PDB file of C-alpha atoms in Angstrom:
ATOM      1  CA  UNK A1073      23.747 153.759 127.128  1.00 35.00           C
ATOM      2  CA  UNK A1074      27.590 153.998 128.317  1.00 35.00           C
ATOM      3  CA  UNK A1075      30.447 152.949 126.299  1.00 33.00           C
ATOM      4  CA  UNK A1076      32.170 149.574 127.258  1.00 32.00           C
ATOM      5  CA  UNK A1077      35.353 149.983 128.877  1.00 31.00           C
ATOM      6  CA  UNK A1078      38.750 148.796 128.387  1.00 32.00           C
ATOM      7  CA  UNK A1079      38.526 146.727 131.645  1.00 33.00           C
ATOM      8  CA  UNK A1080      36.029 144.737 132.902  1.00 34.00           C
ATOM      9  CA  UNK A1081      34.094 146.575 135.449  1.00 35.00           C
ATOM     10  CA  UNK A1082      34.038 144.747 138.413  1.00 41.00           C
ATOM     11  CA  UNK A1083      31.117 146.305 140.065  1.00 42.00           C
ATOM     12  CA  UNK A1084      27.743 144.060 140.868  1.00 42.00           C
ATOM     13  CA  UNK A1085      25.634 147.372 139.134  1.00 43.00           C
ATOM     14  CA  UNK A1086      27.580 146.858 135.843  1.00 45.00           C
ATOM     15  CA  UNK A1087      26.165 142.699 135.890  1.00 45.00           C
ATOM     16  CA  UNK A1088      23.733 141.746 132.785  1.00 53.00           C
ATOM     17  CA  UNK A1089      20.437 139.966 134.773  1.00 56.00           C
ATOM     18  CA  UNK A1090      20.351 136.181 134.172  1.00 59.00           C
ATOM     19  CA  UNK A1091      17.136 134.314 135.219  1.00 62.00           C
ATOM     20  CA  UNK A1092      16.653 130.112 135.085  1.00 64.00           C
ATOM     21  CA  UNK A1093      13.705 128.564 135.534  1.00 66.00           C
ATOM     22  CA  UNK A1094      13.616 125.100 136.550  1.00 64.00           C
ATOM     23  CA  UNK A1095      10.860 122.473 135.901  1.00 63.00           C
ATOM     24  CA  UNK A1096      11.032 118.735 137.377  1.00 60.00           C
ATOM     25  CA  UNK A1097      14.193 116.898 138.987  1.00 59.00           C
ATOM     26  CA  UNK A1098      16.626 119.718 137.563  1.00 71.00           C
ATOM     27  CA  UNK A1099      15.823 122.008 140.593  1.00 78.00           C
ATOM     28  CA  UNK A1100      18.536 122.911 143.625  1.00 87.00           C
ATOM     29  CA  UNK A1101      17.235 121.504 147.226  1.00 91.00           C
ATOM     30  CA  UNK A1102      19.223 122.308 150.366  1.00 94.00           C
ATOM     31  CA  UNK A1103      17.915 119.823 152.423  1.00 95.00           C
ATOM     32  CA  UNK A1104      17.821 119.068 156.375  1.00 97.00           C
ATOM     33  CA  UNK A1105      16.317 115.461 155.633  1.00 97.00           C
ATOM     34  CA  UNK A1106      13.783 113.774 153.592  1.00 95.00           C
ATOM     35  CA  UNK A1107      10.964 115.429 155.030  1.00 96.00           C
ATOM     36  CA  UNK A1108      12.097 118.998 155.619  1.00 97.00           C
ATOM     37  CA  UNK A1109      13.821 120.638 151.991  1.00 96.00           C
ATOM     38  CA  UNK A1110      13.709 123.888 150.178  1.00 96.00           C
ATOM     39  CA  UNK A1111      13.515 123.599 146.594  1.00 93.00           C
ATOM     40  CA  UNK A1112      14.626 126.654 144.691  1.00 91.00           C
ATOM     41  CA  UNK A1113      11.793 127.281 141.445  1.00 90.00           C
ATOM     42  CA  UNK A1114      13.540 130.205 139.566  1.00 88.00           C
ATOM     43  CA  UNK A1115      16.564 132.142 140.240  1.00 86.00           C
ATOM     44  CA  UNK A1116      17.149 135.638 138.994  1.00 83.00           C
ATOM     45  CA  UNK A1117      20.583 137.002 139.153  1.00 75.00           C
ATOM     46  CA  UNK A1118      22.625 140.195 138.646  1.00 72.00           C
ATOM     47  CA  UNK A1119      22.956 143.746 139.286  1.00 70.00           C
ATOM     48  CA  UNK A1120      24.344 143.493 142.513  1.00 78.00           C
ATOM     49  CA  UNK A1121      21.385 140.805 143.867  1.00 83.00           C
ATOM     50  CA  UNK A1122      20.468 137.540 143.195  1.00 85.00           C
ATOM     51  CA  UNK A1123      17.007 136.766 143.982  1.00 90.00           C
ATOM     52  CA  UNK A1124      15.696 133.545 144.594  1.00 93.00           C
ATOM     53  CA  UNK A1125      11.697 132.106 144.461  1.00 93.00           C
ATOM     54  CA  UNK A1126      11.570 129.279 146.722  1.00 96.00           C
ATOM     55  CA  UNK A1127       8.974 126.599 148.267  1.00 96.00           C
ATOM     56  CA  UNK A1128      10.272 124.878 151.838  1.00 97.00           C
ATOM     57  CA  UNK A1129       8.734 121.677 152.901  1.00 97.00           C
ATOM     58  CA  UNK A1130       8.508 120.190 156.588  1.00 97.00           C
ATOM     59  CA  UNK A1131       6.652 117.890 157.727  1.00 97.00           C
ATOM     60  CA  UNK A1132       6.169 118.537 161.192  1.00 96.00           C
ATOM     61  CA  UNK A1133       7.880 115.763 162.633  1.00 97.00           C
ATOM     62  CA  UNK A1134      10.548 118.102 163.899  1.00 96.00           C
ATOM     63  CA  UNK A1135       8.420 120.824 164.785  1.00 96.00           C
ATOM     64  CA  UNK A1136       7.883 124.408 163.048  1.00 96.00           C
ATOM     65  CA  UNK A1137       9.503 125.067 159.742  1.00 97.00           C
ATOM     66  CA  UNK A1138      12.473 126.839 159.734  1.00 96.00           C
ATOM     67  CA  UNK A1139      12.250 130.934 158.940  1.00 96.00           C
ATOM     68  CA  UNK A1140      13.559 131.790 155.353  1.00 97.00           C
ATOM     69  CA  UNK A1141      14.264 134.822 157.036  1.00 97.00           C
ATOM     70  CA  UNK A1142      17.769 133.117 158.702  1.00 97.00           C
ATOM     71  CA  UNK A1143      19.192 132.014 155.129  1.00 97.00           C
ATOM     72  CA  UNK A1144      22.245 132.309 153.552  1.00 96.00           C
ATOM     73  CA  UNK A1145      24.690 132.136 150.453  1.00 92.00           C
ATOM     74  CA  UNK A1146      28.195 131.756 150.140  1.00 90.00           C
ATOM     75  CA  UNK A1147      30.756 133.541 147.057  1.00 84.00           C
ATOM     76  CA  UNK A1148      33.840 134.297 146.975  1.00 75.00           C
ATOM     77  CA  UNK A1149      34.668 132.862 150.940  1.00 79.00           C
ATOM     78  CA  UNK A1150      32.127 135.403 151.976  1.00 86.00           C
ATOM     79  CA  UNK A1151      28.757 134.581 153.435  1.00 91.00           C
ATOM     80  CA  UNK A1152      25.622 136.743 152.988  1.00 91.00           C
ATOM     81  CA  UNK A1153      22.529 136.456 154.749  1.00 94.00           C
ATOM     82  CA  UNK A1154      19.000 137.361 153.328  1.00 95.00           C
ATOM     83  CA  UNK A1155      18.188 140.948 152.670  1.00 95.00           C
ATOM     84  CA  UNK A1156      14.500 140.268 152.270  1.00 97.00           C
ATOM     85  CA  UNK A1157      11.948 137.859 152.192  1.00 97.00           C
ATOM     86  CA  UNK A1158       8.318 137.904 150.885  1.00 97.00           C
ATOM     87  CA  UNK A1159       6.137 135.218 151.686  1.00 97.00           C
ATOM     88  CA  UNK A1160       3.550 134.291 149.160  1.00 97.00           C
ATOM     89  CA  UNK A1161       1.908 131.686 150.909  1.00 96.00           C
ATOM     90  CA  UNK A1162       2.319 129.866 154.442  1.00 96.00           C
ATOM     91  CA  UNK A1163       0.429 126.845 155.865  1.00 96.00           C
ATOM     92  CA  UNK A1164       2.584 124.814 158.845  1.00 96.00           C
ATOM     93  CA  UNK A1165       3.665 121.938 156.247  1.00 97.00           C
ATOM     94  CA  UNK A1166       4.521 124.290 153.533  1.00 97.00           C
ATOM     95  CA  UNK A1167       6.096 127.688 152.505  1.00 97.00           C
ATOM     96  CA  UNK A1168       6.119 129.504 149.178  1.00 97.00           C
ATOM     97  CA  UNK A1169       7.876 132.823 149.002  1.00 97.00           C
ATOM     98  CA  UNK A1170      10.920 135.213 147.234  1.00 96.00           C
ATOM     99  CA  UNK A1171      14.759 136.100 149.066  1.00 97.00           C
ATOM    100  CA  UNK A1172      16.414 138.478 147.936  1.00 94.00           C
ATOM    101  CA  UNK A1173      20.434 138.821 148.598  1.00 92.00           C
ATOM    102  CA  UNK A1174      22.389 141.979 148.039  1.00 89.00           C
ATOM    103  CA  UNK A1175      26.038 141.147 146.810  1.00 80.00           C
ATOM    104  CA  UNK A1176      29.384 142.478 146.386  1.00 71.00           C
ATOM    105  CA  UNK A1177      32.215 140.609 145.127  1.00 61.00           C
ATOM    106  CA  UNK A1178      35.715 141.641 143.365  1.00 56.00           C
ATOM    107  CA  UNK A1179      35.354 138.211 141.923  1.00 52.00           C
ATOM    108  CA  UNK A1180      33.256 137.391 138.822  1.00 54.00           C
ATOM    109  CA  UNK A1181      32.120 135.107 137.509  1.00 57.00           C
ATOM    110  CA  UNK A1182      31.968 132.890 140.609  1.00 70.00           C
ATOM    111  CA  UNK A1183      29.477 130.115 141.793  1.00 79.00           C
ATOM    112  CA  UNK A1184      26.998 130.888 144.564  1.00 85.00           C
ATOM    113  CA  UNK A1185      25.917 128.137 147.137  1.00 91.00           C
ATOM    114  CA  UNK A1186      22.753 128.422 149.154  1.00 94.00           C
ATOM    115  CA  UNK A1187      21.548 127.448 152.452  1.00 97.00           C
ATOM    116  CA  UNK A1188      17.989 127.436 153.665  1.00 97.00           C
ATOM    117  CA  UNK A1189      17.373 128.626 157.524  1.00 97.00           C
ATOM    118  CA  UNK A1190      19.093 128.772 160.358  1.00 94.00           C
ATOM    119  CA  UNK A1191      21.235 125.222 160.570  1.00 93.00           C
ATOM    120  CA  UNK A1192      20.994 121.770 159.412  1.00 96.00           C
ATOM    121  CA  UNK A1193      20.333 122.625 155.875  1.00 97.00           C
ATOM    122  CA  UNK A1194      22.981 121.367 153.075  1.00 97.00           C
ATOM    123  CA  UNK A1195      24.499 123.826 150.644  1.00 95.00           C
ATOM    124  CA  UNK A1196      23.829 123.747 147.723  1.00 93.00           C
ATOM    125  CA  UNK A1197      25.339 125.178 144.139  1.00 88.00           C
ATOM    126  CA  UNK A1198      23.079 127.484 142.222  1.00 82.00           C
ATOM    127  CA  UNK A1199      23.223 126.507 139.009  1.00 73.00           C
ATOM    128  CA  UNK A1200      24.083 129.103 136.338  1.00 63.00           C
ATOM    129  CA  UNK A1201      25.128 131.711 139.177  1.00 63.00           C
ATOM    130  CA  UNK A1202      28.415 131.143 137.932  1.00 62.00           C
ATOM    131  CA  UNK A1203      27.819 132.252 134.103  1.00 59.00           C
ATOM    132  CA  UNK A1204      27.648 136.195 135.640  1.00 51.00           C
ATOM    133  CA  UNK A1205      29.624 138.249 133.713  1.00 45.00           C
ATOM    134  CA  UNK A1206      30.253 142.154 132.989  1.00 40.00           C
ATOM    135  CA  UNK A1207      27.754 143.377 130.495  1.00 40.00           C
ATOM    136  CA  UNK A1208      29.081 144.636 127.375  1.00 36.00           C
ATOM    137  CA  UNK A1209      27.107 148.114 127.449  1.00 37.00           C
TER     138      UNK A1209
END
């Protein structure tokens, strides 16, 4: 355990985790149209990542679903793309998976926006991404 210092560290590392999540209407969609959406399930945040557990809809109309693998999010005027990507389960209507983003920002706290794929997808804010703050040990 390390002593807290006089000044805020401002490094990701130094973050205490924060994890949400979200049941029913209350969940963050970045959305190409009705029919093609990622809805974000449970976001885990902090030390220098925030990692997001996702399931992206599409219903073929416009072709193949777009790869989670192209995604993005957007702090501090910076944008990030995915670091990683684990997919849990894949049919051609439906994907269910895990990104992972590696940050670094000078700037905390500060609200995160995601976007799902490659373009076309809205932004959207991540709820509680902005409640980061130094940890106290």
């Amino acid at each position: 355990k390390k002593a807290a210092a006089a000044t805020p560290s401002r490094n990701p590392m130094d973050f205490e985790v924060i994890e949400t999540t979200f049941r029913g209407y209350d969940r963050p969609d970045s959305t190409y149209n009705e029919a093609y959406y990622c809805t974000i399930d449970k976001i885990s945040a902090g030390a220098g990542k925030v990692i997001l557990h996702f399931i992206v809809n599409g219903d073929m109309s416009l072709g193949k679903i777009q790869g989670a693998e192209h995604s993005k999010v957007y702090l501090g005027g910076k944008t990030v793309k995915v670091s990683n990507v684990d997919i849990e389960h894949e049919t051609e209507t439906r994907v269910k998976g895990v990104m992972t983003f590696d940050l670094t920002c000078d700037t905390w706290p500060i609200a995160i926006e995601f976007e799902y794929g490659q373009g076309g997808y809205s932004r959207v804010t991540l709820p509680y991404t902005d409640k980061l703050a130094p940890s106290a040990e």
